[in-house]
Short mmCIF file of C-alpha atoms in Angstrom, two decimals:
data_model
loop_
_atom_site.label_atom_id
_atom_site.label_comp_id
_atom_site.label_asym_id
_atom_site.label_seq_id
_atom_site.Cartn_x
_atom_site.Cartn_y
_atom_site.Cartn_z
CA GLU A 1485 -18.73 25.23 16.44
CA ALA A 1486 -16.08 23.19 18.22
CA GLY A 1487 -13.94 20.96 16.02
CA VAL A 1488 -12.79 17.39 16.45
CA ALA A 1489 -10.77 17.01 19.64
CA GLN A 1490 -8.01 14.46 20.13
CA SER A 1491 -5.70 13.60 22.98
CA PRO A 1492 -2.93 13.20 23.70
CA ARG A 1493 -1.20 15.24 20.99
CA TYR A 1494 2.09 13.38 21.38
CA LYS A 1495 3.03 10.00 22.83
CA ILE A 1496 6.35 8.19 23.05
CA ILE A 1497 6.40 4.53 24.12
CA GLU A 1498 8.69 1.52 24.00
CA LYS A 1499 7.86 -1.34 21.63
CA ARG A 1500 5.57 -3.97 23.13
CA GLN A 1501 3.92 -1.36 25.38
CA SER A 1502 0.28 -0.42 24.99
CA VAL A 1503 -1.19 2.99 24.16
CA ALA A 1504 -4.65 4.53 23.79
CA PHE A 1505 -5.89 7.55 21.90
CA TRP A 1506 -9.10 9.46 22.49
CA CYS A 1507 -11.34 11.33 20.07
CA ASN A 1508 -14.36 13.56 20.58
CA PRO A 1509 -16.11 14.28 17.27
CA ILE A 1510 -18.11 17.33 16.27
CA SER A 1511 -21.43 17.31 18.07
CA GLY A 1512 -24.15 15.59 16.08
CA HIS A 1513 -21.82 13.87 13.64
CA ALA A 1514 -22.97 10.31 13.02
CA THR A 1515 -19.86 8.89 11.40
CA LEU A 1516 -16.41 8.71 12.96
CA TYR A 1517 -13.16 7.62 11.33
CA TRP A 1518 -9.69 6.69 12.55
CA TYR A 1519 -6.82 7.10 10.10
CA GLN A 1520 -3.13 6.26 10.29
CA GLN A 1521 -0.78 8.68 8.52
CA ILE A 1522 2.83 7.60 8.17
CA LEU A 1523 5.32 10.38 7.44
CA GLY A 1524 5.22 11.36 3.76
CA GLN A 1525 2.05 9.38 3.04
CA GLY A 1526 -1.63 10.12 2.85
CA PRO A 1527 -4.03 9.07 5.60
CA LYS A 1528 -5.03 5.39 5.56
CA LEU A 1529 -8.42 4.43 6.96
CA LEU A 1530 -8.24 2.05 9.92
CA ILE A 1531 -11.84 1.92 11.07
CA GLN A 1532 -15.15 3.66 10.39
CA PHE A 1533 -18.06 3.86 12.84
CA GLN A 1534 -21.64 4.85 12.20
CA ASN A 1535 -23.04 5.91 15.55
CA ASN A 1536 -21.63 3.16 17.79
CA GLY A 1537 -21.48 0.40 15.19
CA VAL A 1538 -18.49 -0.59 13.03
CA VAL A 1539 -19.04 -0.05 9.30
CA ASP A 1540 -15.57 -0.86 7.97
CA ASP A 1541 -12.53 -2.21 9.80
CA SER A 1542 -10.99 -4.10 6.90
CA GLN A 1543 -7.61 -2.33 7.24
CA LEU A 1544 -7.38 -2.50 11.03
CA PRO A 1545 -4.63 -4.89 12.24
CA LYS A 1546 -6.95 -6.64 14.62
CA ASP A 1547 -4.25 -8.69 16.31
CA ARG A 1548 -2.96 -5.51 17.97
CA PHE A 1549 -5.39 -2.67 17.27
CA SER A 1550 -8.84 -2.23 18.76
CA ALA A 1551 -11.34 0.61 18.76
CA GLU A 1552 -14.68 1.39 20.29
CA ARG A 1553 -17.23 4.16 20.16
CA LEU A 1554 -19.38 4.09 23.23
CA LYS A 1555 -22.80 5.74 23.14
CA GLY A 1556 -22.13 6.86 19.57
CA VAL A 1557 -20.03 9.84 20.63
CA ASP A 1558 -16.43 9.59 21.90
CA SER A 1559 -14.08 6.95 20.58
CA THR A 1560 -10.86 5.31 21.71
CA LEU A 1561 -8.24 3.56 19.60
CA LYS A 1562 -5.86 1.18 21.35
CA ILE A 1563 -2.64 -0.50 20.28
CA GLN A 1564 -1.40 -3.49 22.27
CA PRO A 1565 1.42 -4.38 21.89
CA ALA A 1566 2.98 -1.60 19.84
CA LYS A 1567 5.57 -2.24 17.12
CA LEU A 1568 8.15 0.11 15.65
CA GLU A 1569 6.14 0.35 12.41
CA ASP A 1570 3.19 1.80 14.33
CA SER A 1571 5.04 5.12 14.58
CA ALA A 1572 2.71 7.52 12.78
CA VAL A 1573 0.13 10.25 13.28
CA TYR A 1574 -3.29 8.92 14.21
CA LEU A 1575 -6.05 11.13 12.89
CA CYS A 1576 -9.67 11.13 13.94
CA ALA A 1577 -12.33 12.57 11.64
CA SER A 1578 -16.09 12.89 11.75
CA SER A 1579 -18.85 13.62 9.27
CA LEU A 1580 -22.48 14.55 9.63
CA ALA A 1581 -23.94 12.08 7.15
CA LEU A 1582 -24.50 8.41 7.72
CA ALA A 1583 -21.85 6.03 6.42
CA GLY A 1584 -22.02 5.62 2.67
CA ARG A 1585 -23.24 9.13 1.98
CA THR A 1586 -20.92 11.62 0.32
CA ASP A 1587 -20.06 14.09 2.99
CA THR A 1588 -17.18 16.22 4.16
CA GLN A 1589 -14.92 14.72 6.79
CA TYR A 1590 -13.57 17.10 9.43
CA PHE A 1591 -10.26 16.14 10.99
CA GLY A 1592 -8.80 16.59 14.43
CA PRO A 1593 -5.18 17.68 15.01
CA GLY A 1594 -3.94 14.10 15.34
CA THR A 1595 -1.82 12.20 17.86
CA ARG A 1596 1.82 11.72 16.92
CA LEU A 1597 2.99 8.32 18.18
CA THR A 1598 6.67 7.41 18.38
CA VAL A 1599 7.54 3.79 19.19
CA LEU A 1600 11.14 3.26 20.33
CA GLU B 42 -9.51 -1.17 -5.39
CA ASP B 43 -9.72 2.61 -5.57
CA GLN B 44 -6.44 4.38 -6.32
CA VAL B 45 -5.31 8.01 -6.15
CA THR B 46 -2.01 9.29 -7.57
CA GLN B 47 -0.87 12.84 -7.00
CA SER B 48 1.84 14.71 -8.88
CA PRO B 49 4.25 16.25 -8.47
CA GLU B 50 5.34 14.98 -5.03
CA ALA B 51 6.82 18.40 -4.28
CA LEU B 52 6.57 21.79 -5.95
CA ARG B 53 8.52 24.94 -5.28
CA LEU B 54 7.12 28.21 -6.64
CA GLN B 55 8.09 31.82 -6.48
CA GLU B 56 5.46 34.08 -4.98
CA GLY B 57 3.05 35.03 -7.77
CA GLU B 58 4.03 32.10 -10.01
CA SER B 59 0.82 30.22 -10.89
CA SER B 60 0.78 26.44 -11.28
CA SER B 61 -1.38 23.32 -11.06
CA LEU B 62 -1.37 20.17 -8.95
CA ASN B 63 -2.64 16.92 -10.46
CA CYS B 64 -4.72 14.14 -8.95
CA SER B 65 -5.32 11.05 -11.10
CA TYR B 66 -7.81 8.49 -9.85
CA THR B 67 -9.41 5.14 -10.57
CA VAL B 68 -12.58 4.38 -8.69
CA SER B 69 -15.64 2.23 -9.13
CA GLY B 70 -18.35 4.83 -9.37
CA LEU B 71 -17.17 8.22 -8.17
CA ARG B 72 -19.32 9.60 -5.37
CA GLY B 73 -17.06 12.56 -4.61
CA LEU B 74 -13.51 13.90 -4.98
CA PHE B 75 -12.10 15.93 -2.12
CA TRP B 76 -9.20 18.36 -1.79
CA TYR B 77 -7.65 19.01 1.60
CA ARG B 78 -4.83 21.21 2.80
CA GLN B 79 -2.52 19.92 5.55
CA ASP B 80 -0.09 22.12 7.46
CA PRO B 81 2.80 20.53 9.42
CA GLY B 82 1.63 19.09 12.72
CA LYS B 83 -2.04 19.56 11.91
CA GLY B 84 -4.91 17.50 10.58
CA PRO B 85 -6.17 17.93 7.01
CA GLU B 86 -8.36 20.97 6.43
CA PHE B 87 -11.23 20.64 3.96
CA LEU B 88 -11.07 22.76 0.80
CA PHE B 89 -13.45 21.41 -1.87
CA THR B 90 -15.76 18.56 -2.87
CA LEU B 91 -16.35 17.85 -6.57
CA TYR B 92 -19.06 15.43 -7.63
CA SER B 93 -19.09 15.15 -11.42
CA ALA B 94 -16.91 15.76 -14.48
CA GLY B 95 -16.92 19.36 -15.60
CA GLU B 96 -17.51 20.74 -12.13
CA GLU B 97 -15.30 23.59 -10.89
CA LYS B 98 -15.01 25.27 -7.49
CA GLU B 99 -13.03 28.29 -6.37
CA LYS B 100 -11.80 29.67 -3.09
CA GLU B 101 -9.51 32.69 -3.00
CA ARG B 102 -6.42 31.76 -5.07
CA LEU B 103 -7.46 28.11 -5.46
CA LYS B 104 -9.59 26.56 -8.19
CA ALA B 105 -10.39 22.86 -8.41
CA THR B 106 -11.56 21.14 -11.59
CA LEU B 107 -12.68 17.59 -12.33
CA THR B 108 -12.65 15.28 -15.34
CA LYS B 109 -13.55 11.59 -15.54
CA LYS B 110 -9.98 10.55 -14.76
CA GLU B 111 -8.30 13.41 -12.93
CA SER B 112 -8.65 16.58 -10.95
CA PHE B 113 -6.51 19.69 -10.96
CA LEU B 114 -5.93 22.20 -8.21
CA HIS B 115 -4.92 25.46 -9.84
CA ILE B 116 -3.11 28.00 -7.69
CA THR B 117 -3.14 31.54 -9.05
CA ALA B 118 -0.53 34.04 -7.87
CA PRO B 119 0.37 32.01 -4.76
CA LYS B 120 1.57 33.57 -1.54
CA PRO B 121 3.96 32.10 1.06
CA GLU B 122 0.97 31.29 3.30
CA ASP B 123 -0.25 28.86 0.64
CA SER B 124 2.72 26.62 1.49
CA ALA B 125 1.32 23.28 2.70
CA THR B 126 0.72 19.71 1.59
CA TYR B 127 -2.36 19.36 -0.60
CA LEU B 128 -4.18 16.03 -0.37
CA CYS B 129 -6.64 14.60 -2.88
CA ALA B 130 -9.13 11.88 -1.91
CA VAL B 131 -11.92 9.98 -3.63
CA GLN B 132 -15.04 8.28 -2.38
CA GLY B 133 -16.25 5.44 -4.56
CA ALA B 134 -19.53 3.61 -4.72
CA GLY B 135 -18.03 0.22 -3.89
CA GLY B 136 -17.27 -1.34 -0.52
CA TYR B 137 -18.42 0.79 2.35
CA GLN B 138 -17.85 3.85 0.15
CA LYS B 139 -14.72 4.63 2.05
CA VAL B 140 -12.50 7.57 1.21
CA THR B 141 -9.08 6.81 -0.31
CA PHE B 142 -6.33 9.43 -0.06
CA GLY B 143 -3.36 10.16 -2.28
CA THR B 144 0.09 10.81 -0.87
CA GLY B 145 -0.14 14.56 -1.39
CA THR B 146 1.81 17.34 -3.09
CA LYS B 147 4.05 19.40 -0.84
CA LEU B 148 3.92 23.00 -2.02
CA GLN B 149 6.50 25.58 -1.02
CA VAL B 150 5.98 29.22 -2.06
CA ILE B 151 9.08 31.37 -1.78
CA PRO B 152 8.80 35.13 -1.18
#
């Protein structure tokens, strides 16, 4: 079974530029998550989708971050404009169960973003 | 708000020297407690899910246990390949039942 795919793996941009990350979850997984992991910290949930609807985006900085999950499969996370403090690894995860059910999350390799 | 505290932040062991990692949590209605392993430059890799106090799970040299306030990850006779950051996370019954992660314990096993 293929795992969660993410691209790009690395991205370096100047502050105030925009950037987008892509995620393809495990086939058949209903729930998709985007996390931000700053160096030395645990992952912090940014947004959670069930199929193509948003379940929780309470920690997403909506003035600069946006995300969508078209057709309930692939997802993109965008930052516009980027700030220095956005430098982090952005992890995508998916789980089989519907949002709210206890289920294992499977993570992709992450995208390491450096904002200069 | 759900909280997860892991200790120690870093642990250095000799190969074969057994030890335990701690995960203390506060959550409104525990739905599940998760342990993940994260290697440098990679995403977290699932190890265990524990659902209720008293539950234990084992996998090779790792054993996870759960009480009402904390979980332990016991590592028996570790090998250098066990070196990684171990993350603990909880899923509570409140809010959208999101998963909250701790900051992890960085384990180094020296040959």
